[in-house]
mmCIF file of C-alpha atoms and ligand atoms in Angstrom:
data_model
loop_
_atom_site.group_PDB
_atom_site.id
_atom_site.type_symbol
_atom_site.label_atom_id
_atom_site.label_comp_id
_atom_site.label_asym_id
_atom_site.label_seq_id
_atom_site.Cartn_x
_atom_site.Cartn_y
_atom_site.Cartn_z
ATOM 1 C CA MET A 14 -27.817 12.987 -2.013
ATOM 2 C CA LYS A 15 -24.913 10.640 -1.485
ATOM 3 C CA LYS A 16 -23.133 11.306 1.807
ATOM 4 C CA VAL A 17 -19.484 10.638 2.630
ATOM 5 C CA VAL A 18 -17.767 11.217 5.961
ATOM 6 C CA SER A 19 -14.059 12.003 5.743
ATOM 7 C CA ILE A 20 -11.922 11.503 8.842
ATOM 8 C CA GLN A 21 -8.476 13.118 8.627
ATOM 9 C CA ASP A 22 -6.520 16.182 9.782
ATOM 10 C CA ILE A 23 -6.922 19.737 8.695
ATOM 11 C CA SER A 24 -3.614 21.314 7.712
ATOM 12 C CA CYS A 25 -4.351 25.045 7.744
ATOM 13 C CA PHE A 26 -1.768 25.832 5.057
ATOM 14 C CA GLY A 27 -0.555 23.256 2.557
ATOM 15 C CA LYS A 28 -3.075 21.531 0.380
ATOM 16 C CA CYS A 29 -3.805 18.012 1.615
ATOM 17 C CA SER A 30 -6.227 15.969 3.706
ATOM 18 C CA LEU A 31 -9.460 17.838 4.474
ATOM 19 C CA THR A 32 -8.605 20.949 2.464
ATOM 20 C CA VAL A 33 -8.537 18.576 -0.531
ATOM 21 C CA ALA A 34 -11.246 16.056 0.405
ATOM 22 C CA LEU A 35 -13.950 18.656 1.092
ATOM 23 C CA PRO A 36 -13.757 20.572 -2.176
ATOM 24 C CA VAL A 37 -13.033 17.531 -4.339
ATOM 25 C CA ILE A 38 -15.804 15.283 -3.011
ATOM 26 C CA SER A 39 -18.249 18.203 -2.875
ATOM 27 C CA ALA A 40 -17.495 19.028 -6.538
ATOM 28 C CA MET A 41 -18.625 15.493 -7.382
ATOM 29 C CA GLY A 42 -22.085 16.390 -6.079
ATOM 30 C CA ILE A 43 -21.649 14.454 -2.848
ATOM 31 C CA GLU A 44 -22.387 15.793 0.651
ATOM 32 C CA THR A 45 -19.142 15.679 2.641
ATOM 33 C CA ALA A 46 -19.229 15.480 6.419
ATOM 34 C CA VAL A 47 -15.913 15.719 8.247
ATOM 35 C CA ILE A 48 -14.278 14.673 11.473
ATOM 36 C CA PRO A 49 -10.982 16.549 11.836
ATOM 37 C CA THR A 50 -8.420 14.328 13.626
ATOM 38 C CA ALA A 51 -5.951 17.161 14.308
ATOM 39 C CA VAL A 52 -5.360 20.784 13.397
ATOM 40 C CA LEU A 53 -1.873 21.558 12.130
ATOM 41 C CA SER A 54 -0.552 24.949 11.016
ATOM 42 C CA THR A 55 0.887 23.225 7.922
ATOM 43 C CA HIS A 56 1.333 19.668 6.769
ATOM 44 C CA THR A 57 4.354 17.765 8.106
ATOM 45 C CA GLY A 58 6.016 17.073 4.747
ATOM 46 C CA GLU A 59 9.273 18.380 3.389
ATOM 47 C CA GLY A 60 9.535 22.150 3.218
ATOM 48 C CA PHE A 61 7.802 22.907 6.507
ATOM 49 C CA SER A 62 9.307 22.882 9.964
ATOM 50 C CA GLY A 63 8.068 24.117 13.316
ATOM 51 C CA TYR A 64 4.402 23.306 12.571
ATOM 52 C CA THR A 65 1.828 23.372 15.381
ATOM 53 C CA PHE A 66 -0.233 20.244 16.102
ATOM 54 C CA ARG A 67 -3.452 20.130 18.092
ATOM 55 C CA ASP A 68 -4.570 16.582 18.690
ATOM 56 C CA LEU A 69 -8.366 16.189 18.494
ATOM 57 C CA THR A 70 -8.414 12.511 19.490
ATOM 58 C CA SER A 71 -10.665 13.093 22.513
ATOM 59 C CA ASP A 72 -13.276 14.935 20.420
ATOM 60 C CA ILE A 73 -13.905 12.052 18.067
ATOM 61 C CA PRO A 74 -15.866 9.684 20.404
ATOM 62 C CA ALA A 75 -18.163 12.554 21.438
ATOM 63 C CA ILE A 76 -18.871 13.441 17.821
ATOM 64 C CA ALA A 77 -19.598 9.793 17.072
ATOM 65 C CA GLU A 78 -21.956 9.501 20.075
ATOM 66 C CA HIS A 79 -23.888 12.586 18.972
ATOM 67 C CA TRP A 80 -24.170 11.259 15.424
ATOM 68 C CA LYS A 81 -25.341 7.845 16.696
ATOM 69 C CA LYS A 82 -28.175 9.556 18.638
ATOM 70 C CA MET A 83 -29.097 11.358 15.449
ATOM 71 C CA GLU A 84 -29.002 8.037 13.545
ATOM 72 C CA LEU A 85 -26.857 9.563 10.823
ATOM 73 C CA ARG A 86 -26.036 7.260 7.900
ATOM 74 C CA PHE A 87 -23.273 7.583 5.323
ATOM 75 C CA ASP A 88 -22.706 5.953 1.929
ATOM 76 C CA ALA A 89 -18.945 5.870 2.553
ATOM 77 C CA LEU A 90 -16.557 6.183 5.492
ATOM 78 C CA TYR A 91 -13.215 7.501 4.274
ATOM 79 C CA THR A 92 -10.140 7.985 6.468
ATOM 80 C CA GLY A 93 -6.781 9.542 5.671
ATOM 81 C CA TYR A 94 -4.057 11.007 7.893
ATOM 82 C CA LEU A 95 -4.594 10.037 11.552
ATOM 83 C CA GLY A 96 -2.766 11.917 14.238
ATOM 84 C CA SER A 97 -2.005 9.180 16.813
ATOM 85 C CA PRO A 98 -2.087 5.371 17.342
ATOM 86 C CA GLN A 99 -5.093 5.844 19.654
ATOM 87 C CA GLN A 100 -6.994 7.451 16.815
ATOM 88 C CA ALA A 101 -6.679 4.272 14.803
ATOM 89 C CA ASP A 102 -8.537 2.427 17.608
ATOM 90 C CA ILE A 103 -11.183 5.114 17.845
ATOM 91 C CA VAL A 104 -11.700 5.099 14.091
ATOM 92 C CA SER A 105 -11.936 1.303 14.208
ATOM 93 C CA GLN A 106 -14.837 1.709 16.679
ATOM 94 C CA PHE A 107 -16.348 4.341 14.368
ATOM 95 C CA PHE A 108 -16.300 1.759 11.552
ATOM 96 C CA ASP A 109 -18.162 -0.699 13.821
ATOM 97 C CA ASP A 110 -20.728 1.949 14.683
ATOM 98 C CA PHE A 111 -21.322 3.437 11.243
ATOM 99 C CA GLY A 112 -20.370 0.606 8.825
ATOM 100 C CA THR A 113 -23.415 -1.206 7.346
ATOM 101 C CA ARG A 114 -24.072 -3.754 4.577
ATOM 102 C CA ASP A 115 -25.013 -0.857 2.292
ATOM 103 C CA ASN A 116 -22.004 1.393 2.684
ATOM 104 C CA PHE A 117 -18.281 0.987 2.134
ATOM 105 C CA ILE A 118 -15.080 1.882 3.943
ATOM 106 C CA VAL A 119 -11.993 3.424 2.366
ATOM 107 C CA VAL A 120 -8.769 3.611 4.365
ATOM 108 C CA ASP A 121 -5.961 5.603 2.851
ATOM 109 C CA PRO A 122 -3.143 4.446 5.205
ATOM 110 C CA VAL A 123 -1.221 7.726 5.158
ATOM 111 C CA LEU A 124 2.155 6.725 6.572
ATOM 112 C CA GLY A 125 4.913 7.986 4.309
ATOM 113 C CA ASP A 126 6.394 8.368 0.847
ATOM 114 C CA ALA A 127 9.667 7.812 -0.993
ATOM 115 C CA GLY A 128 10.628 4.941 1.322
ATOM 116 C CA ARG A 129 10.273 6.934 4.546
ATOM 117 C CA LEU A 130 7.612 7.398 7.234
ATOM 118 C CA TYR A 131 6.208 10.931 7.731
ATOM 119 C CA ALA A 132 7.427 12.912 10.763
ATOM 120 C CA GLY A 133 6.162 11.616 14.075
ATOM 121 C CA PHE A 134 5.164 8.101 12.853
ATOM 122 C CA ASN A 135 6.777 4.886 14.124
ATOM 123 C CA THR A 136 6.325 1.125 13.735
ATOM 124 C CA ASP A 137 3.671 1.033 16.447
ATOM 125 C CA PHE A 138 1.577 3.401 14.370
ATOM 126 C CA VAL A 139 2.226 1.318 11.228
ATOM 127 C CA GLN A 140 0.839 -1.738 13.046
ATOM 128 C CA LYS A 141 -2.282 0.141 14.163
ATOM 129 C CA MET A 142 -2.933 1.397 10.657
ATOM 130 C CA THR A 143 -2.378 -2.090 9.256
ATOM 131 C CA ARG A 144 -5.020 -3.437 11.637
ATOM 132 C CA LEU A 145 -7.418 -0.687 10.603
ATOM 133 C CA CYS A 146 -6.918 -1.684 6.964
ATOM 134 C CA ALA A 147 -8.366 -5.109 7.746
ATOM 135 C CA LYS A 148 -11.776 -3.466 8.230
ATOM 136 C CA ALA A 149 -11.773 -1.612 4.906
ATOM 137 C CA ASP A 150 -13.380 -2.466 1.600
ATOM 138 C CA PHE A 151 -10.710 -0.437 -0.184
ATOM 139 C CA ILE A 152 -7.234 0.583 0.937
ATOM 140 C CA LEU A 153 -5.080 2.965 -1.113
ATOM 141 C CA PRO A 154 -1.433 2.712 -0.062
ATOM 142 C CA ASN A 155 1.529 3.855 -2.146
ATOM 143 C CA MET A 156 4.529 1.522 -2.415
ATOM 144 C CA THR A 157 6.151 3.021 0.683
ATOM 145 C CA GLU A 158 3.046 2.431 2.798
ATOM 146 C CA ALA A 159 2.453 -1.062 1.388
ATOM 147 C CA SER A 160 6.061 -2.026 2.128
ATOM 148 C CA PHE A 161 5.916 -0.770 5.716
ATOM 149 C CA MET A 162 2.606 -2.529 6.331
ATOM 150 C CA LEU A 163 3.857 -5.830 4.892
ATOM 151 C CA GLY A 164 7.296 -5.571 6.469
ATOM 152 C CA VAL A 165 9.126 -5.911 3.121
ATOM 153 C CA PRO A 166 11.975 -3.723 1.871
ATOM 154 C CA TYR A 167 10.943 -0.633 -0.124
ATOM 155 C CA VAL A 168 12.036 -0.920 -3.763
ATOM 156 C CA GLU A 169 11.771 1.526 -6.656
ATOM 157 C CA ASP A 170 12.448 -0.984 -9.457
ATOM 158 C CA TYR A 171 9.686 -3.518 -9.740
ATOM 159 C CA ASN A 172 7.451 -5.163 -12.364
ATOM 160 C CA GLU A 173 3.825 -6.200 -12.670
ATOM 161 C CA VAL A 174 4.439 -9.621 -11.063
ATOM 162 C CA TYR A 175 5.845 -7.837 -7.974
ATOM 163 C CA VAL A 176 2.887 -5.426 -7.821
ATOM 164 C CA HIS A 177 0.368 -8.277 -8.083
ATOM 165 C CA ASP A 178 2.174 -10.151 -5.308
ATOM 166 C CA ILE A 179 2.099 -7.052 -3.025
ATOM 167 C CA LEU A 180 -1.615 -6.600 -3.751
ATOM 168 C CA ARG A 181 -2.415 -10.272 -2.915
ATOM 169 C CA ARG A 182 -0.514 -9.901 0.344
ATOM 170 C CA LEU A 183 -2.344 -6.671 1.162
ATOM 171 C CA ALA A 184 -5.656 -8.483 0.631
ATOM 172 C CA GLN A 185 -4.482 -11.132 3.134
ATOM 173 C CA LEU A 186 -4.402 -8.370 5.734
ATOM 174 C CA GLY A 187 -8.208 -8.518 5.541
ATOM 175 C CA CYS A 188 -9.186 -5.768 3.096
ATOM 176 C CA LYS A 189 -11.360 -6.711 0.134
ATOM 177 C CA THR A 190 -9.865 -4.495 -2.565
ATOM 178 C CA PRO A 191 -6.362 -3.106 -2.116
ATOM 179 C CA VAL A 192 -5.359 -0.424 -4.613
ATOM 180 C CA LEU A 193 -1.670 0.381 -5.000
ATOM 181 C CA THR A 194 -1.164 4.028 -5.992
ATOM 182 C CA GLY A 195 1.783 5.795 -7.588
ATOM 183 C CA VAL A 196 2.726 2.639 -9.522
ATOM 184 C CA ASN A 197 5.593 3.405 -11.892
ATOM 185 C CA PHE A 198 7.296 0.694 -13.989
ATOM 186 C CA ASN A 199 9.860 3.238 -15.250
ATOM 187 C CA ASP A 200 8.192 3.132 -18.676
ATOM 188 C CA GLY A 201 6.986 6.734 -18.769
ATOM 189 C CA ARG A 202 3.642 5.991 -17.120
ATOM 190 C CA GLN A 203 2.274 6.272 -13.604
ATOM 191 C CA GLY A 204 -0.991 4.931 -12.248
ATOM 192 C CA ALA A 205 -2.817 2.627 -9.891
ATOM 193 C CA VAL A 206 -3.372 -1.153 -9.804
ATOM 194 C CA ALA A 207 -6.231 -2.761 -7.860
ATOM 195 C CA TYR A 208 -6.898 -6.327 -6.791
ATOM 196 C CA ASP A 209 -10.482 -7.417 -6.367
ATOM 197 C CA SER A 210 -9.929 -10.339 -3.972
ATOM 198 C CA ILE A 211 -13.554 -11.514 -4.125
ATOM 199 C CA ASN A 212 -13.363 -12.151 -7.865
ATOM 200 C CA ASP A 213 -9.565 -12.715 -7.930
ATOM 201 C CA THR A 214 -9.078 -10.136 -10.682
ATOM 202 C CA PHE A 215 -6.697 -7.203 -11.198
ATOM 203 C CA CYS A 216 -7.444 -3.920 -12.874
ATOM 204 C CA GLU A 217 -5.421 -0.813 -13.520
ATOM 205 C CA ALA A 218 -5.311 2.698 -14.936
ATOM 206 C CA PHE A 219 -2.249 4.646 -16.057
ATOM 207 C CA GLY A 220 -1.443 8.090 -17.358
ATOM 208 C CA ARG A 221 1.827 9.781 -18.351
ATOM 209 C CA ASN A 222 4.464 10.038 -15.646
ATOM 210 C CA VAL A 223 5.529 13.507 -14.558
ATOM 211 C CA ASP A 224 8.900 13.261 -12.914
ATOM 212 C CA HIS A 225 8.423 15.448 -9.817
ATOM 213 C CA ARG A 226 6.961 14.793 -6.379
ATOM 214 C CA PHE A 227 3.766 16.779 -5.932
ATOM 215 C CA HIS A 228 2.496 17.051 -2.389
ATOM 216 C CA GLY A 229 -1.113 15.989 -1.693
ATOM 217 C CA THR A 230 -1.688 13.973 -4.838
ATOM 218 C CA GLY A 231 -2.414 10.855 -2.767
ATOM 219 C CA ASP A 232 -5.246 12.745 -1.055
ATOM 220 C CA ILE A 233 -6.605 13.957 -4.401
ATOM 221 C CA PHE A 234 -6.588 10.373 -5.711
ATOM 222 C CA ALA A 235 -8.215 8.969 -2.568
ATOM 223 C CA SER A 236 -10.937 11.639 -2.490
ATOM 224 C CA VAL A 237 -11.876 11.169 -6.170
ATOM 225 C CA PHE A 238 -11.788 7.388 -5.833
ATOM 226 C CA THR A 239 -14.090 7.458 -2.796
ATOM 227 C CA GLY A 240 -16.478 9.835 -4.580
ATOM 228 C CA ALA A 241 -16.508 7.785 -7.776
ATOM 229 C CA VAL A 242 -17.309 4.520 -5.936
ATOM 230 C CA ALA A 243 -20.010 6.344 -3.919
ATOM 231 C CA LEU A 244 -21.568 7.448 -7.223
ATOM 232 C CA GLY A 245 -21.721 3.794 -8.281
ATOM 233 C CA LYS A 246 -18.798 3.658 -10.700
ATOM 234 C CA GLU A 247 -17.258 0.257 -11.353
ATOM 235 C CA LEU A 248 -13.737 -0.310 -10.001
ATOM 236 C CA GLY A 249 -12.031 0.167 -13.404
ATOM 237 C CA GLN A 250 -13.949 3.373 -14.101
ATOM 238 C CA ALA A 251 -13.242 4.700 -10.617
ATOM 239 C CA LEU A 252 -9.525 4.060 -11.106
ATOM 240 C CA GLU A 253 -9.537 5.745 -14.460
ATOM 241 C CA ILE A 254 -11.335 8.898 -13.220
ATOM 242 C CA SER A 255 -8.980 9.089 -10.195
ATOM 243 C CA VAL A 256 -5.805 8.660 -12.242
ATOM 244 C CA ASN A 257 -6.957 11.100 -14.931
ATOM 245 C CA PHE A 258 -7.990 13.774 -12.463
ATOM 246 C CA THR A 259 -4.792 13.423 -10.420
ATOM 247 C CA LEU A 260 -2.765 13.835 -13.628
ATOM 248 C CA ASP A 261 -4.889 16.883 -14.590
ATOM 249 C CA CYS A 262 -3.962 18.431 -11.217
ATOM 250 C CA ILE A 263 -0.291 17.610 -11.702
ATOM 251 C CA GLU A 264 -0.284 19.121 -15.190
ATOM 252 C CA ALA A 265 -2.049 22.241 -13.935
ATOM 253 C CA THR A 266 0.736 22.596 -11.301
ATOM 254 C CA ILE A 267 3.626 22.386 -13.756
ATOM 255 C CA PRO A 268 3.506 26.189 -14.443
ATOM 256 C CA HIS A 269 3.771 26.665 -10.660
ATOM 257 C CA LEU A 270 6.618 24.271 -9.853
ATOM 258 C CA ASP A 271 7.792 26.512 -7.014
ATOM 259 C CA GLU A 272 4.588 25.502 -5.170
ATOM 260 C CA ILE A 273 4.660 21.706 -5.557
ATOM 261 C CA TRP A 274 6.168 21.065 -2.116
ATOM 262 C CA TYR A 275 3.020 22.217 -0.381
ATOM 263 C CA GLY A 276 0.265 21.185 -2.774
ATOM 264 C CA SER A 277 -1.085 20.808 -6.290
ATOM 265 C CA CYS A 278 -3.291 23.321 -8.119
ATOM 266 C CA PHE A 279 -6.362 21.066 -7.978
ATOM 267 C CA GLU A 280 -8.641 24.093 -7.764
ATOM 268 C CA LEU A 281 -8.004 24.808 -11.460
ATOM 269 C CA CYS A 282 -9.317 21.335 -12.427
ATOM 270 C CA LEU A 283 -12.545 20.969 -10.468
ATOM 271 C CA GLY A 284 -14.599 21.895 -13.514
ATOM 272 C CA LYS A 285 -13.139 18.876 -15.369
ATOM 273 C CA LEU A 286 -13.943 16.593 -12.426
ATOM 274 C CA ILE A 287 -17.582 17.671 -12.539
ATOM 275 C CA GLU A 288 -17.601 16.663 -16.240
ATOM 276 C CA TYR A 289 -15.923 13.279 -15.556
ATOM 277 C CA VAL A 290 -18.732 12.206 -13.230
ATOM 278 C CA LYS A 291 -21.680 13.586 -15.202
HETATM 279 O O1 LIG B 318 -0.969 14.240 2.280
HETATM 280 C C1 LIG B 318 -0.887 13.448 3.371
HETATM 281 C C2 LIG B 318 -0.751 14.241 4.641
HETATM 282 C C3 LIG B 318 -1.875 14.596 5.339
HETATM 283 N N1 LIG B 318 -1.841 15.323 6.466
HETATM 284 C C4 LIG B 318 -0.651 15.733 6.971
HETATM 285 C C5 LIG B 318 0.538 15.414 6.294
HETATM 286 C C6 LIG B 318 0.478 14.667 5.113
HETATM 287 C C7 LIG B 318 1.715 14.358 4.419
HETATM 288 O O2 LIG B 318 2.784 14.804 4.713
HETATM 289 O O3 LIG B 318 1.696 15.844 6.830
HETATM 290 C C8 LIG B 318 -0.628 16.540 8.220
#
């Protein structure tokens, strides 16, 4: 079986990070190992306040040491929300220990949305995450995250030329294939655009735009994308499956709009995902 290890927090309530990655990647027929970076009572996004946060930074090196002794191997290393700047350094070491010629690294640089950093993050953390991105084969920032990492102003009105320029600059950070998510040219569509810097080519996938912010959709996209590449899908195909499934989850959540601030109803769509990757 294909094996992915996902390194991100577990938010006990609120559907994101590991409570998304585990079911989504597993549904794709892929074994999913996890390293929880922190345990939070809820995610830190809008709608929740007073959440608890247990930092698991010091557990990560011990887990990695144990796994090294066992000579565990993974087809993909996939990171999302990290709980502290130190964790970025520890994960960087994890990449050195578990990255091989035959596997690939996905960094979803979870930093913020809608032009703002998430609670508790600062520019020091942005720098650490940017450095981590240099070690990845794929990075999956949204426009907010890309803008913070590149030190350019966040804009909501942009065109394809702008997106291609952002992607080329992201590749210059050191990552092979940056993928910009949540791309919206205000033409009724939303999707993702990727830049394959080895072949100097762009590719993209779009679906219809639904004009609401749904929490956790970035994690759904990143999990499906990682799974699809692990299953051997080409970049264009992986983008298409990820965009289509994310849109399925959004559409399934529309009848439950009172719940969108804490997560999307991805559970209702897992059957479709299984079909997409058959
Ligand atoms: O969905 C990204 C995410 C993951 N983990 C935590 C978060 C967020 C976004 O707000 O707060 C704890």
